[in-house]
Coordinates of C-alpha atoms and ligand atoms in Angstrom, one line a residue:
Chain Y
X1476 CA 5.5 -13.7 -8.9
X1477 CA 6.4 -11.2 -5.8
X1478 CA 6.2 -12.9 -2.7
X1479 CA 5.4 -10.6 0.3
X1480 CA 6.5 -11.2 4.1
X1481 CA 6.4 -9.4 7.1
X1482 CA 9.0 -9.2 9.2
X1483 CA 8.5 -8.6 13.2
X1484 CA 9.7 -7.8 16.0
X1485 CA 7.8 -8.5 18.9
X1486 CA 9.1 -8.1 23.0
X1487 CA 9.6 -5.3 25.2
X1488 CA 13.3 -5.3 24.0
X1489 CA 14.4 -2.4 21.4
X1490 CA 17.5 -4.2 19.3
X1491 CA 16.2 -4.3 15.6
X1492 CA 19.3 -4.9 13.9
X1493 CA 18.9 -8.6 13.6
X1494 CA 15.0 -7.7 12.3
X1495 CA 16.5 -4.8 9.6
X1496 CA 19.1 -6.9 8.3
X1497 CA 17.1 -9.7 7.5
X1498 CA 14.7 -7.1 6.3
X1499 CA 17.1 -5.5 3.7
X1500 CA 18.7 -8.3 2.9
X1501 CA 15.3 -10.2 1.7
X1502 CA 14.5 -6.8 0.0
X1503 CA 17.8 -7.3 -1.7
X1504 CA 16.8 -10.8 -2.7
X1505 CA 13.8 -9.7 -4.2
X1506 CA 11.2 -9.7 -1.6
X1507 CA 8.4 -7.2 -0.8
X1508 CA 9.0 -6.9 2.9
X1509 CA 6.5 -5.4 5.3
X1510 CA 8.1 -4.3 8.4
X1511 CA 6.3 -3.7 11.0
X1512 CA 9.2 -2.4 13.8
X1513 CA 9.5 -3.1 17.3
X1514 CA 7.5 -4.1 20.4
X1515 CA 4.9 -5.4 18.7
X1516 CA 2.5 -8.1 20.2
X1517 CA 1.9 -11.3 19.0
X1518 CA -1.9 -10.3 18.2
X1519 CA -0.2 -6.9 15.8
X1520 CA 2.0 -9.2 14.2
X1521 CA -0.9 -11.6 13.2
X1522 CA -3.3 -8.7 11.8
X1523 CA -0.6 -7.0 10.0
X1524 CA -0.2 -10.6 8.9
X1525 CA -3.5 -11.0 7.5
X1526 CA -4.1 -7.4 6.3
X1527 CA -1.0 -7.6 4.3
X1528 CA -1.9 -11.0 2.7
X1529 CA 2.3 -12.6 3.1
X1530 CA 3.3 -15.4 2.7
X1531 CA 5.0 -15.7 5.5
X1532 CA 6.3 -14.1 8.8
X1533 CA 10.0 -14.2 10.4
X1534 CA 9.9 -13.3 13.5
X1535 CA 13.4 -11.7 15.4
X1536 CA 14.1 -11.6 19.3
X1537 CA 16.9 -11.0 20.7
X1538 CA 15.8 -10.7 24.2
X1539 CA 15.6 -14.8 24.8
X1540 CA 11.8 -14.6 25.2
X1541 CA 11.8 -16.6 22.0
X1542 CA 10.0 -19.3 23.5
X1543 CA 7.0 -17.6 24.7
X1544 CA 7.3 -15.0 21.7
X1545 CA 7.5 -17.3 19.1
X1546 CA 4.3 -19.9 19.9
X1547 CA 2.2 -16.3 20.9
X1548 CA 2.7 -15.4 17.2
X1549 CA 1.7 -18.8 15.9
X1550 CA -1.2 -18.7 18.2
X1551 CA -2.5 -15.5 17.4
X1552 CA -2.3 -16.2 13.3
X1553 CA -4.7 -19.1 14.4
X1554 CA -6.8 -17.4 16.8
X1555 CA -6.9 -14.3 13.1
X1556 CA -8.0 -17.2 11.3
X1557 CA -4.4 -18.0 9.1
X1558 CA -3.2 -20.5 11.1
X1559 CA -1.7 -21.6 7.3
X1560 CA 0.8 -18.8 7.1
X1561 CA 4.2 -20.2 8.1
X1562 CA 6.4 -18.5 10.7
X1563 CA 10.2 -18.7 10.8
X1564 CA 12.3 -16.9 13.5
X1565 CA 15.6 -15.8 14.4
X1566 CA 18.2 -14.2 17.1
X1567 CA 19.5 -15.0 20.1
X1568 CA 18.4 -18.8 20.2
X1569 CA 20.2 -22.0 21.4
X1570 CA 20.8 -24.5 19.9
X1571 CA 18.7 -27.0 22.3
X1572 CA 15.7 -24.7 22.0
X1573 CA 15.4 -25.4 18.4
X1574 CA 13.6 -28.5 18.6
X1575 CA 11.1 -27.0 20.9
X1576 CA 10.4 -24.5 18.6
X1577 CA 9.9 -26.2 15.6
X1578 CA 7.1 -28.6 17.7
X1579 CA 5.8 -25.2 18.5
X1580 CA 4.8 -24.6 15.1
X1581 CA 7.7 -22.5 14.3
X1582 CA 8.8 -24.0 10.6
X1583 CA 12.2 -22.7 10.6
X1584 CA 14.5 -21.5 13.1
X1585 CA 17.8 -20.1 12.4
X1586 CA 20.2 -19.9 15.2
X1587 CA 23.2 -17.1 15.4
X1588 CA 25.9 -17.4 12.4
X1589 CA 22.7 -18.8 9.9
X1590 CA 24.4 -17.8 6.6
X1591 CA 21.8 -15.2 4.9
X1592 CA 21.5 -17.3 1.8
X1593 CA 20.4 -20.0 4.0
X1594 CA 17.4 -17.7 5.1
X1595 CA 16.8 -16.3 2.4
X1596 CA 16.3 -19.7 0.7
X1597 CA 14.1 -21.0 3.4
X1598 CA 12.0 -17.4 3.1
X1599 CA 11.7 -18.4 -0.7
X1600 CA 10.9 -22.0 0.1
X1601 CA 8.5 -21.1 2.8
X1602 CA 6.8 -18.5 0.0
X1603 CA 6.3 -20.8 -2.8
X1604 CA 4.8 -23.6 -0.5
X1605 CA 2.1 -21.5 0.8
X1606 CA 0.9 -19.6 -2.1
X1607 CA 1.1 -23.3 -4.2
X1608 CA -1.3 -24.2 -1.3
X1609 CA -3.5 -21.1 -1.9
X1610 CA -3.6 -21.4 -5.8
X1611 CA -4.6 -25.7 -5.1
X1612 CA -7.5 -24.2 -2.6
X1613 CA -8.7 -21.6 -5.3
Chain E
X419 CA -14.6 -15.3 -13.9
X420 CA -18.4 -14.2 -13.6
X421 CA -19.9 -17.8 -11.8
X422 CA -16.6 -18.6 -10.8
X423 CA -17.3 -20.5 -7.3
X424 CA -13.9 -19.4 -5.6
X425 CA -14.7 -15.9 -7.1
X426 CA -18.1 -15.8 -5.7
X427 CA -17.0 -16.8 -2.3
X428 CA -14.1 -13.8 -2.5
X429 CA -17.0 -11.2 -3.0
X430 CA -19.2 -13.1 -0.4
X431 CA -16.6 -13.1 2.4
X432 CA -15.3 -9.6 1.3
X433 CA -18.5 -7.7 1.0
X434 CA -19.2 -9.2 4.8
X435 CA -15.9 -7.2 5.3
X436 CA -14.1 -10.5 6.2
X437 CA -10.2 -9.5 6.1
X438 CA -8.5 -12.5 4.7
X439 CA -10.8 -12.6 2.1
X440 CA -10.2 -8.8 1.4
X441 CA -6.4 -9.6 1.4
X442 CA -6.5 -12.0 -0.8
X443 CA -9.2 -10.3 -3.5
X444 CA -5.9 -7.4 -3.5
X445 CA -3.1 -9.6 -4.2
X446 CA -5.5 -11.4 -7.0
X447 CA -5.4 -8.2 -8.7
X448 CA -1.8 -7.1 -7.8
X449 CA -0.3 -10.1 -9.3
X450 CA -3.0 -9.6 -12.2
X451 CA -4.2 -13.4 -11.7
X452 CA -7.0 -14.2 -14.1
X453 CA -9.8 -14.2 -11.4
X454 CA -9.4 -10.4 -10.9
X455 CA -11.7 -9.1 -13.4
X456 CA -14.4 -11.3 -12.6
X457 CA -13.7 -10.2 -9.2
X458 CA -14.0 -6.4 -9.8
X459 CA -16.8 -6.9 -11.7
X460 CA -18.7 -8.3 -9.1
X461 CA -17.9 -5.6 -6.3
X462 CA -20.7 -3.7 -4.8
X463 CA -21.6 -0.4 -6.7
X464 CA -23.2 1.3 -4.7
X465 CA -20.4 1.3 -2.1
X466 CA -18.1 2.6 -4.3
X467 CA -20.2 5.4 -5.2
X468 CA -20.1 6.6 -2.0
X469 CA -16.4 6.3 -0.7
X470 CA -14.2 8.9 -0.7
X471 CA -10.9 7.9 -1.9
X472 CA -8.1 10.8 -0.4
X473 CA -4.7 11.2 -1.8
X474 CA -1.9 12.2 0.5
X475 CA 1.1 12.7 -1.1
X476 CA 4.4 14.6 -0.4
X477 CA 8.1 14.2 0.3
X478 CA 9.3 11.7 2.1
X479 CA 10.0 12.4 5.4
X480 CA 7.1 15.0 5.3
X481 CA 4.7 13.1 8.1
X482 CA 2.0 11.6 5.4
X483 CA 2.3 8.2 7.4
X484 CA 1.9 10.2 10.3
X485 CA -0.7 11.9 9.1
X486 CA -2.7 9.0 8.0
X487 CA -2.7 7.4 11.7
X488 CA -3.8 10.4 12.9
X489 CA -6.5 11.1 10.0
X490 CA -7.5 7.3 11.3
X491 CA -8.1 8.2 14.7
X492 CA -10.3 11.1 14.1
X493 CA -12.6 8.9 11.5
X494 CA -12.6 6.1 13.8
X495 CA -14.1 8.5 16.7
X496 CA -16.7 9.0 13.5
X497 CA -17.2 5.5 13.7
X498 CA -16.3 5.2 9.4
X499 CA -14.5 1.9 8.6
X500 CA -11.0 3.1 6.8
X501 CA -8.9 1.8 3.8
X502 CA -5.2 2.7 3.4
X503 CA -3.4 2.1 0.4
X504 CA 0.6 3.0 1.3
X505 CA 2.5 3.1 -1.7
X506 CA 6.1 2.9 -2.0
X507 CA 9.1 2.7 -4.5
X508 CA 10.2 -0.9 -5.4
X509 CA 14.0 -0.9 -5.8
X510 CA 14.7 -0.6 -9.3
X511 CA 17.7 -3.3 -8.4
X512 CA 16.4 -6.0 -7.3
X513 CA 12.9 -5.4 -7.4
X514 CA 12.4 -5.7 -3.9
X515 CA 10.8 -3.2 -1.3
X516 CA 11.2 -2.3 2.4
X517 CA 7.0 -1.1 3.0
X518 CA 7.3 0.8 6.8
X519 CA 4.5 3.0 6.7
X520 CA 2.7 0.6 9.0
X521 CA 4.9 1.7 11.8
X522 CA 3.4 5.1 12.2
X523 CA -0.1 3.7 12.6
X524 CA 0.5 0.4 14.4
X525 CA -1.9 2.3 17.2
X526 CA -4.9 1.0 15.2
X527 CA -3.7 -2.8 14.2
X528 CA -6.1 -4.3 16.5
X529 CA -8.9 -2.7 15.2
X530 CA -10.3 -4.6 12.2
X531 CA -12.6 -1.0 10.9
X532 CA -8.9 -0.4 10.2
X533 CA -7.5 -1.7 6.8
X534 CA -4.2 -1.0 6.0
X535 CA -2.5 -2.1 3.2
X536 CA 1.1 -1.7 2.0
X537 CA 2.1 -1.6 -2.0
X538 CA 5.2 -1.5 -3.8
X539 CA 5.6 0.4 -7.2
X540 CA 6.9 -2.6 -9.2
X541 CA 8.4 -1.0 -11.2
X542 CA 5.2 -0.4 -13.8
X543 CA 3.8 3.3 -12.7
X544 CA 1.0 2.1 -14.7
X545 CA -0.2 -1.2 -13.4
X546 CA 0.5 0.3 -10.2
X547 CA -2.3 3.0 -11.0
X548 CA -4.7 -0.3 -11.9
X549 CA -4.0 -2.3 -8.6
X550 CA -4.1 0.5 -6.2
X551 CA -7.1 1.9 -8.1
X552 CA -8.9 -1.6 -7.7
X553 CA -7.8 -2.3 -4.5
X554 CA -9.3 1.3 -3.6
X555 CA -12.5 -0.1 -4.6
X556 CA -11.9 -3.7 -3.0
X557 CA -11.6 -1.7 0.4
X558 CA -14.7 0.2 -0.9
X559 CA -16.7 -2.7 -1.4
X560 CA -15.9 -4.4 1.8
X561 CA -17.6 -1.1 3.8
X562 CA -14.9 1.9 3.8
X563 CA -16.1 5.3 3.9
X564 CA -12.9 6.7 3.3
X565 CA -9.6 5.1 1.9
X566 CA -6.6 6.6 1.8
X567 CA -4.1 6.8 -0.6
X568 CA -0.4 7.9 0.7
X569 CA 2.3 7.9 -1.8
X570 CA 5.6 9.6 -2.0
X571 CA 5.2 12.5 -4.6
X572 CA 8.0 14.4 -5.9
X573 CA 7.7 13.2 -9.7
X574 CA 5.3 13.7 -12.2
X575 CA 4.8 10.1 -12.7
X576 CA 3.7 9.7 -8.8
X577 CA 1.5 12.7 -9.3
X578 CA 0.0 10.2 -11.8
X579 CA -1.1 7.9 -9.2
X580 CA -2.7 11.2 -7.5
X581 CA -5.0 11.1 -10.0
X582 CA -6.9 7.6 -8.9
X583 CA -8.2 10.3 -5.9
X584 CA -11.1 11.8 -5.7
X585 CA -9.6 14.8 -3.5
X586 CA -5.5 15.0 -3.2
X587 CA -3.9 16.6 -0.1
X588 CA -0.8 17.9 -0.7
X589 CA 1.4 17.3 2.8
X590 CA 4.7 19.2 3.1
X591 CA 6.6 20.4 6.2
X592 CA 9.4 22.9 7.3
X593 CA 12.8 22.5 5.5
X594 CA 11.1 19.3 3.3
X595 CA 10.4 19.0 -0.3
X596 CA 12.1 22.3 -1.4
X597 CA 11.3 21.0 -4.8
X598 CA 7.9 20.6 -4.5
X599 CA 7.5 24.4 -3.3
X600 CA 9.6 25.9 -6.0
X601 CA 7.0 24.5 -8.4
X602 CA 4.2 26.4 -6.4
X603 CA 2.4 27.1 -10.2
X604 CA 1.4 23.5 -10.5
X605 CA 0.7 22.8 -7.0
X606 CA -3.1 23.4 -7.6
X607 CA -3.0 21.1 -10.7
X608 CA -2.1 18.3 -8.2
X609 CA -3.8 19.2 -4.7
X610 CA -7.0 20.7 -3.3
X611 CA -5.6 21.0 0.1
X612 CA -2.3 22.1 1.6
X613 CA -1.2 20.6 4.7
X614 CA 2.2 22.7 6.0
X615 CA 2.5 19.7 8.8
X616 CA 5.3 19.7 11.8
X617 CA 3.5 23.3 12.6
X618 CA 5.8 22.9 16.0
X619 CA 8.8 23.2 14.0
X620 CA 10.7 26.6 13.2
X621 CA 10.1 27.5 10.0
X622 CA 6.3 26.3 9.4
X623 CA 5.0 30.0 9.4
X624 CA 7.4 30.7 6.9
X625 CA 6.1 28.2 4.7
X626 CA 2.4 28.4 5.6
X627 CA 3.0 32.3 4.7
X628 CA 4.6 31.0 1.1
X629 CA 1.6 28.6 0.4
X630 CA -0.8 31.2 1.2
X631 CA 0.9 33.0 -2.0
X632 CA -0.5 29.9 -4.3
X633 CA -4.2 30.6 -3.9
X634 CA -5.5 34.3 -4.9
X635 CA -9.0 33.7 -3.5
X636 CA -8.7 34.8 0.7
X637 CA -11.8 32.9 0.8
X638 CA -9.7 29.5 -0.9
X639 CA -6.4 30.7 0.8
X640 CA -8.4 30.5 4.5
X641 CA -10.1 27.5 3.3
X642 CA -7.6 25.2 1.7
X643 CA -4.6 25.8 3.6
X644 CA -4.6 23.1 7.0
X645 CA -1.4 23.3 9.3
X646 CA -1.1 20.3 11.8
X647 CA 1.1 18.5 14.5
X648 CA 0.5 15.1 13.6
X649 CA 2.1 13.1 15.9
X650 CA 0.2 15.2 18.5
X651 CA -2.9 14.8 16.5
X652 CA -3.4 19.0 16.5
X653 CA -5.1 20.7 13.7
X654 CA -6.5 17.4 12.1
X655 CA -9.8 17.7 13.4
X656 CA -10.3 20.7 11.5
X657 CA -8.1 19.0 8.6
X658 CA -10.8 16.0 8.0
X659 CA -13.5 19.0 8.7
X660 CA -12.2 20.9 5.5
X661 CA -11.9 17.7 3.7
X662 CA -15.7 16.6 4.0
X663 CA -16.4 19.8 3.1
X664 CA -15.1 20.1 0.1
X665 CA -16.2 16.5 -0.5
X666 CA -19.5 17.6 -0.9
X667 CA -18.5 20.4 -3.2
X668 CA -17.1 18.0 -5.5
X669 CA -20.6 15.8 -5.1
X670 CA -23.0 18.3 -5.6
X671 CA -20.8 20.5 -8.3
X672 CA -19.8 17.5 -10.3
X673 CA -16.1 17.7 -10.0
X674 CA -16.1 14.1 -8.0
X675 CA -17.8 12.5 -11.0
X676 CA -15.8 14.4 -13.5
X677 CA -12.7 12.9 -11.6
X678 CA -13.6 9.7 -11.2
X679 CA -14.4 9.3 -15.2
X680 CA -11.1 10.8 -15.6
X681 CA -9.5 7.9 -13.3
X682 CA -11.9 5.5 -14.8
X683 CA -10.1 6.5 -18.7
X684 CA -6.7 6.1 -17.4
X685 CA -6.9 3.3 -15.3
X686 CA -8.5 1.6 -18.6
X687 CA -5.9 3.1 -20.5
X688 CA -3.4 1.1 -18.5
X689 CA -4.9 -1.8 -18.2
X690 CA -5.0 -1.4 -22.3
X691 CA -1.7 -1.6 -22.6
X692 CA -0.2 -3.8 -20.0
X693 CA -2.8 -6.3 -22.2
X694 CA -1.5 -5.8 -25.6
X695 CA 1.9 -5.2 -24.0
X696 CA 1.2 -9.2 -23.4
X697 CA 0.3 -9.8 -27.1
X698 CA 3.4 -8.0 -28.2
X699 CA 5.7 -9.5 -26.5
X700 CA 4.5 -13.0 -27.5
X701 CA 4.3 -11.7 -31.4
X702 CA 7.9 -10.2 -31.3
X703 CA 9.0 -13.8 -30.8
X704 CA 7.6 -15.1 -34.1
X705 CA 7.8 -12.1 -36.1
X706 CA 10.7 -11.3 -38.9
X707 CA 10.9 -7.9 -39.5
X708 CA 12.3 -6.0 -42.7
X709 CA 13.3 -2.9 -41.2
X710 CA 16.3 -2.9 -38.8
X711 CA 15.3 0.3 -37.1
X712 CA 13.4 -0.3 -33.9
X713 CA 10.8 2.1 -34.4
X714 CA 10.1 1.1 -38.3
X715 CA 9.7 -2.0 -36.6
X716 CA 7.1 -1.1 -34.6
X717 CA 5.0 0.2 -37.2
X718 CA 5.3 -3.0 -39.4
X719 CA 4.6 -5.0 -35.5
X720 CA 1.3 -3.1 -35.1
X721 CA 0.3 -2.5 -39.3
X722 CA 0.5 1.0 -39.1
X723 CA 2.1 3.0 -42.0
X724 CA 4.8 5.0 -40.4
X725 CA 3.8 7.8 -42.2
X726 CA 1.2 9.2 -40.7
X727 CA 3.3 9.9 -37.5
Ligands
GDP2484 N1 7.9 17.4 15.1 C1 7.1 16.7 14.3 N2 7.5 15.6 13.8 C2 6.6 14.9 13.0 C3 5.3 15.4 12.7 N3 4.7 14.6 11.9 C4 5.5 13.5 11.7 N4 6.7 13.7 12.3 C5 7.9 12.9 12.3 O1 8.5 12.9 11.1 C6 9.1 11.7 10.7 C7 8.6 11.2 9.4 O2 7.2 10.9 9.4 P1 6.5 9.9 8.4 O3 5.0 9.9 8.8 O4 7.1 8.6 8.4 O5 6.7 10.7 7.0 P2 6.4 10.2 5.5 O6 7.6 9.7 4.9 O7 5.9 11.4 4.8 O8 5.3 9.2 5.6 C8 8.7 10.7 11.9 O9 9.8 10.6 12.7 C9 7.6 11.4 12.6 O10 7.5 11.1 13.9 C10 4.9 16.7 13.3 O11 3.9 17.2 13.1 N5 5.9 17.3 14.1
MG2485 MG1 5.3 7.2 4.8

């Protein structure tokens, strides 16, 4: 089975190289990756989310407006009705915001010098959770 | 199947245009999970009688994504609910796929009369044409007047997917898909309309002059030629204008229908095959052949007489 994410950007800030690597390298590892570029809302991340049916959604920032950014998105997948989908996120984060995060909803967070493999397995773990969920709801 | 309860839900939620549920009836038939022919079985008829399903195809790089948002734009302003359908490659490495196309019409992601949906080849040019040409009517069913279809076409085998549309633009621009123009002979085999788009760059004239040389009939050449600025939004009033147009045509003259039985045979034609593709593979497993050439084989796997080929 293909398992579909869609990777973000949202912020007023314009670095997407964090975003396009982990892009290309879940490509590379298989995935069918939507990308949706940069300045995006919370709110465009969510429909995309829906309209594109993933399994998940990483979320990049570079900016440090992680902490706002990051709940936004997990709100506005709630607010679209897929408050199920799981969100992950990356970039510019310390360490000491991690924990934050994750009670924010955020299921993974991987801080600067995350090893790709590690992402990419949490992407795959992330994927095969949800769409176990989905195929237990019917 | 028919009476499934989860299935009947799906078409409930989706027919009252409910998104997730619209999401989720596509990947049921892109991952070809059992509940997808009940599914498509149950979609509203009626609805997909009257969509228009538009092929945009070209070289990449051409402005079909571009295009599309700005062919959204002008139907929204006509109120229509819209389907896209963006198709591109999967790598043939990993099997993988970067899908952008959303980018160029993020301008409409709040607006739920907007469906957009991105699709990667898989590698299987002909259960692609099955899930895009069911997801086409999924979008359909759920209230689109129009869906869009944009795929990158520079091979015959993408041309195939062309042919799931009931009307095919064919978008090309200054200095882009070379290729595509050298084969201007078989240009009309593949596309009703021309669109010569980036009209503001040099060179466009030139190649809205070249396509004119395709069509013999002034009448067709004035009438089936479009160029645009679509990042500006210019010409594709007209554009969609031309394109209803000749939509009727193709209702009243029979063409549409003519079409969509044409789709209808391939599309079963795939589906045909991925199915005893299936079977195969699970009797090559058991079977012991006598021949040791593959295609002998073949004939002894499917008790034909290789004779008569
Ligand atoms: N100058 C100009 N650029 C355009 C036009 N249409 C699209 N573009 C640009 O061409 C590039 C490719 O467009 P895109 O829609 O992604 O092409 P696609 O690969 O055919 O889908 C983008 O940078 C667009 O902004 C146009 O009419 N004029
Ligand atoms: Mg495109």
């Amino acid at each position: 089975m293909k398992y579909r994410v869609l990777i973000g950007k949202p912020g007023l800030d314009g670095h997407d190289r964090g975003a396009k690597f982990i892009a290309r390298a879940l490509r590379d590892a298989g995935f069918e990756v939507i990308y949706t570029g940069i300045r995006r809302t919370p709110a465009e991340i969510a429909a995309a989310a829906v309209q594109e049916d993933v399994a998940a959604v990483g979320l990049s920032s570079m900016s440090g407006a992680h902490l706002r950014l990051f709940p936004a998105v997990v709100d506005a997948l709630a607010q679209a009705g897929a408050d199920d989908i799981p969100v992950l996120g990356g970039g510019i984060i310390p360490a000491e915001d991690v924990e934050t995060m994750r009670k924010a909803g955020i299921r993974e967070i991987f801080t600067p010098g995350t090893p790709v493999d590690t992402i990419i397995a949490a992407f795959t773990e992330a994927c095969k959770m949800q769409r176990d969920r989905e195929n237990n709801e019917g | 199947m028919k009476g499934d309860p989860t299935v009947d839900r799906l078409l409930r939620h989706l027919h009252g245009g409910d998104p997730r549920a619209l999401a989720r009836a596509i990947t049921l038939v892109e991952d070809q999970q059992p509940e997808a022919a009940g599914l498509l079985a149950g979609l509203d008829q009626k609805r997909i009688e009257d969509v228009l399903v538009l092929g945009l195809t070209g070289p990449p790089g051409a402005g079909k994504s571009t295009l599309t948002g700005a062919l959204i734009t002008a139907l929204r302003k006509q109120k229509y609910r819209v389907g896209i359908i963006a198709i591109d490659p999967s790598s043939p490495i990993s099997g993988g796929a970067l899908l952008g196309d959303r980018i160029r019409m993020m301008e409409h992601a709040l607006d739920w009369e907007v469906v957009v949906r991105s699709m990667a080849t898989r590698g299987r040019l002909g259960g692609l044409c099955a899930s895009a040409g069911a997801a086409a009517r999924i979008m359909a069913a759920s209230g689109c007047r129009v869906v869009i279809l944009e795929t990158v076409g520079i091979g015959q085998s993408e041309m195939d997917i062309v042919r799931l549309a009931d009307l095919t633009a064919l978008v090309l621009a200054p200095g882009f898909g070379d290729d595509i123009q050298a084969m201007k002979a078989g240009i009309l085999e593949v596309a009703d309309l021309l669109v010569v788009n980036k009209a503001d760059q040099p060179g466009a004239g030139k190649l809205q002059l070249e396509m004119a040389t395709v069509f013999t009939d002034p009448k067709e050449r004035e009438e089936r030629i479009c160029a645009t600025v679509a990042n500006e939004g210019t010409g594709v009033a007209i554009l969609l204008d031309r394109i209803f147009t000749l939509e009727g045509e193709f209702r009243s003259n029979g063409q549409l229908h003519a079409r969509r039985k044409r789709s209808f045979q391939l599309e079963t034609l795939d589906w045909a095959v991925e199915i005893v593709k299936a079977d195969l593979r699970e009797k090559l497993k058991t079977t012991t052949f006598t021949s040791t050439e593959p295609r002998q084989a073949a004939m002894e796997m499917v008790s034909r007489s290789g004779e008569c080929i």
